[in-house]
């Protein structure tokens, strides 16, 4: 499978690195990068082919991965129009809907929308995927193979739910980092050193996530097992519930979902 990246950035670099680690030949990976410095770095670090513009040679591939900022996508699609034949197009631009990318590509139908998250930078991400009807099962598997180079994948049947994917897993790392940040602050207020606060907080989150992932029990059951009646955990959770932590958290995620729909409307405009 030959893959061409249009644009660079951290996520594209992570995907290229992940593909190479999972057995893709560097000869099958190309990058279209406007900056000479960026092209030189990509050649040096990954040994991939680099092009300054989307020429026929650059787009002689099976899949084109669009890795540009959402605001730049419409302009980036223009030079692709004469080169797309049967290639699969994968957009990882946050918020952009399939219909808008397809329209900017002249009504091209083989488009997949992907929403990775920042843990993909260390190969631990999860990517929500949604495809247009013209995308075949083989092409879906190809999209999976590419995005699984940086973590796991999840197919979403109805694109309307991609905003929920963004609100949960796309924005989700920020929620976890806020939680860790608050834990570290509390630890320091209790007299622990910054180094101790960091280690205890981060390793607790890592271990808890692994336990939840490996257990067949619901998160609520696992929570109850830590919460002894009249104990320290119960005191903490009762105070958090009184402060509206759960309701505030859920409201925040719902707000992210609404904002995702708003951004989709805004980013998809032609004027």
mmCIF file with all atom_site columns, N, CA, C and O in Angstrom, residues 33-43 50:
data_model
loop_
_atom_site.group_PDB
_atom_site.id
_atom_site.type_symbol
_atom_site.label_atom_id
_atom_site.label_alt_id
_atom_site.label_comp_id
_atom_site.label_asym_id
_atom_site.label_entity_id
_atom_site.label_seq_id
_atom_site.pdbx_PDB_ins_code
_atom_site.Cartn_x
_atom_site.Cartn_y
_atom_site.Cartn_z
_atom_site.occupancy
_atom_site.B_iso_or_equiv
_atom_site.pdbx_formal_charge
_atom_site.auth_seq_id
_atom_site.auth_comp_id
_atom_site.auth_asym_id
_atom_site.auth_atom_id
_atom_site.pdbx_PDB_model_num
ATOM 1  N N  . UNK A 1 33 ? 5.277  18.462 1.190  1.00 0.00 ? 33 UNK A N  1
ATOM 2  C CA . UNK A 1 33 ? 5.576  19.465 2.222  1.00 0.00 ? 33 UNK A CA 1
ATOM 3  C C  . UNK A 1 33 ? 6.145  20.700 1.550  1.00 0.00 ? 33 UNK A C  1
ATOM 4  O O  . UNK A 1 33 ? 7.156  20.630 0.841  1.00 0.00 ? 33 UNK A O  1
ATOM 5  N N  . UNK A 1 34 ? 5.515  21.855 1.773  1.00 0.00 ? 34 UNK A N  1
ATOM 6  C CA . UNK A 1 34 ? 5.943  23.083 1.111  1.00 0.00 ? 34 UNK A CA 1
ATOM 7  C C  . UNK A 1 34 ? 7.302  23.564 1.593  1.00 0.00 ? 34 UNK A C  1
ATOM 8  O O  . UNK A 1 34 ? 8.106  24.067 0.811  1.00 0.00 ? 34 UNK A O  1
ATOM 9  N N  . UNK A 1 35 ? 7.583  23.413 2.877  1.00 0.00 ? 35 UNK A N  1
ATOM 10 C CA . UNK A 1 35 ? 8.818  23.948 3.446  1.00 0.00 ? 35 UNK A CA 1
ATOM 11 C C  . UNK A 1 35 ? 10.029 23.082 3.163  1.00 0.00 ? 35 UNK A C  1
ATOM 12 O O  . UNK A 1 35 ? 10.017 21.871 3.391  1.00 0.00 ? 35 UNK A O  1
ATOM 13 N N  . UNK A 1 36 ? 11.095 23.702 2.669  1.00 0.00 ? 36 UNK A N  1
ATOM 14 C CA . UNK A 1 36 ? 12.327 22.961 2.366  1.00 0.00 ? 36 UNK A CA 1
ATOM 15 C C  . UNK A 1 36 ? 12.918 22.349 3.627  1.00 0.00 ? 36 UNK A C  1
ATOM 16 O O  . UNK A 1 36 ? 13.430 21.218 3.611  1.00 0.00 ? 36 UNK A O  1
ATOM 17 N N  . UNK A 1 37 ? 12.857 23.075 4.727  1.00 0.00 ? 37 UNK A N  1
ATOM 18 C CA . UNK A 1 37 ? 13.405 22.568 5.984  1.00 0.00 ? 37 UNK A CA 1
ATOM 19 C C  . UNK A 1 37 ? 12.623 21.343 6.460  1.00 0.00 ? 37 UNK A C  1
ATOM 20 O O  . UNK A 1 37 ? 13.212 20.364 6.940  1.00 0.00 ? 37 UNK A O  1
ATOM 21 N N  . UNK A 1 38 ? 11.295 21.406 6.307  1.00 0.00 ? 38 UNK A N  1
ATOM 22 C CA . UNK A 1 38 ? 10.473 20.269 6.697  1.00 0.00 ? 38 UNK A CA 1
ATOM 23 C C  . UNK A 1 38 ? 10.750 19.044 5.849  1.00 0.00 ? 38 UNK A C  1
ATOM 24 O O  . UNK A 1 38 ? 10.813 17.926 6.359  1.00 0.00 ? 38 UNK A O  1
ATOM 25 N N  . UNK A 1 39 ? 10.944 19.255 4.547  1.00 0.00 ? 39 UNK A N  1
ATOM 26 C CA . UNK A 1 39 ? 11.250 18.124 3.664  1.00 0.00 ? 39 UNK A CA 1
ATOM 27 C C  . UNK A 1 39 ? 12.594 17.501 4.028  1.00 0.00 ? 39 UNK A C  1
ATOM 28 O O  . UNK A 1 39 ? 12.731 16.267 4.070  1.00 0.00 ? 39 UNK A O  1
ATOM 29 N N  . UNK A 1 40 ? 13.564 18.342 4.310  1.00 0.00 ? 40 UNK A N  1
ATOM 30 C CA . UNK A 1 40 ? 14.895 17.835 4.663  1.00 0.00 ? 40 UNK A CA 1
ATOM 31 C C  . UNK A 1 40 ? 14.841 17.006 5.946  1.00 0.00 ? 40 UNK A C  1
ATOM 32 O O  . UNK A 1 40 ? 15.480 15.944 6.045  1.00 0.00 ? 40 UNK A O  1
ATOM 33 N N  . UNK A 1 41 ? 14.059 17.466 6.905  1.00 0.00 ? 41 UNK A N  1
ATOM 34 C CA . UNK A 1 41 ? 13.945 16.742 8.176  1.00 0.00 ? 41 UNK A CA 1
ATOM 35 C C  . UNK A 1 41 ? 13.266 15.396 7.980  1.00 0.00 ? 41 UNK A C  1
ATOM 36 O O  . UNK A 1 41 ? 13.691 14.378 8.547  1.00 0.00 ? 41 UNK A O  1
ATOM 37 N N  . UNK A 1 42 ? 12.211 15.379 7.169  1.00 0.00 ? 42 UNK A N  1
ATOM 38 C CA . UNK A 1 42 ? 11.497 14.127 6.917  1.00 0.00 ? 42 UNK A CA 1
ATOM 39 C C  . UNK A 1 42 ? 12.389 13.107 6.219  1.00 0.00 ? 42 UNK A C  1
ATOM 40 O O  . UNK A 1 42 ? 12.369 11.916 6.548  1.00 0.00 ? 42 UNK A O  1
ATOM 41 N N  . UNK A 1 43 ? 13.170 13.572 5.253  1.00 0.00 ? 43 UNK A N  1
ATOM 42 C CA . UNK A 1 43 ? 14.104 12.657 4.570  1.00 0.00 ? 43 UNK A CA 1
ATOM 43 C C  . UNK A 1 43 ? 15.137 12.109 5.555  1.00 0.00 ? 43 UNK A C  1
ATOM 44 O O  . UNK A 1 43 ? 15.467 10.921 5.532  1.00 0.00 ? 43 UNK A O  1
ATOM 45 N N  . UNK A 1 50 ? 9.973  12.945 -0.584 1.00 0.00 ? 50 UNK A N  1
ATOM 46 C CA . UNK A 1 50 ? 9.349  14.234 -0.296 1.00 0.00 ? 50 UNK A CA 1
ATOM 47 C C  . UNK A 1 50 ? 9.192  15.055 -1.574 1.00 0.00 ? 50 UNK A C  1
ATOM 48 O O  . UNK A 1 50 ? 10.068 15.037 -2.452 1.00 0.00 ? 50 UNK A O  1
#
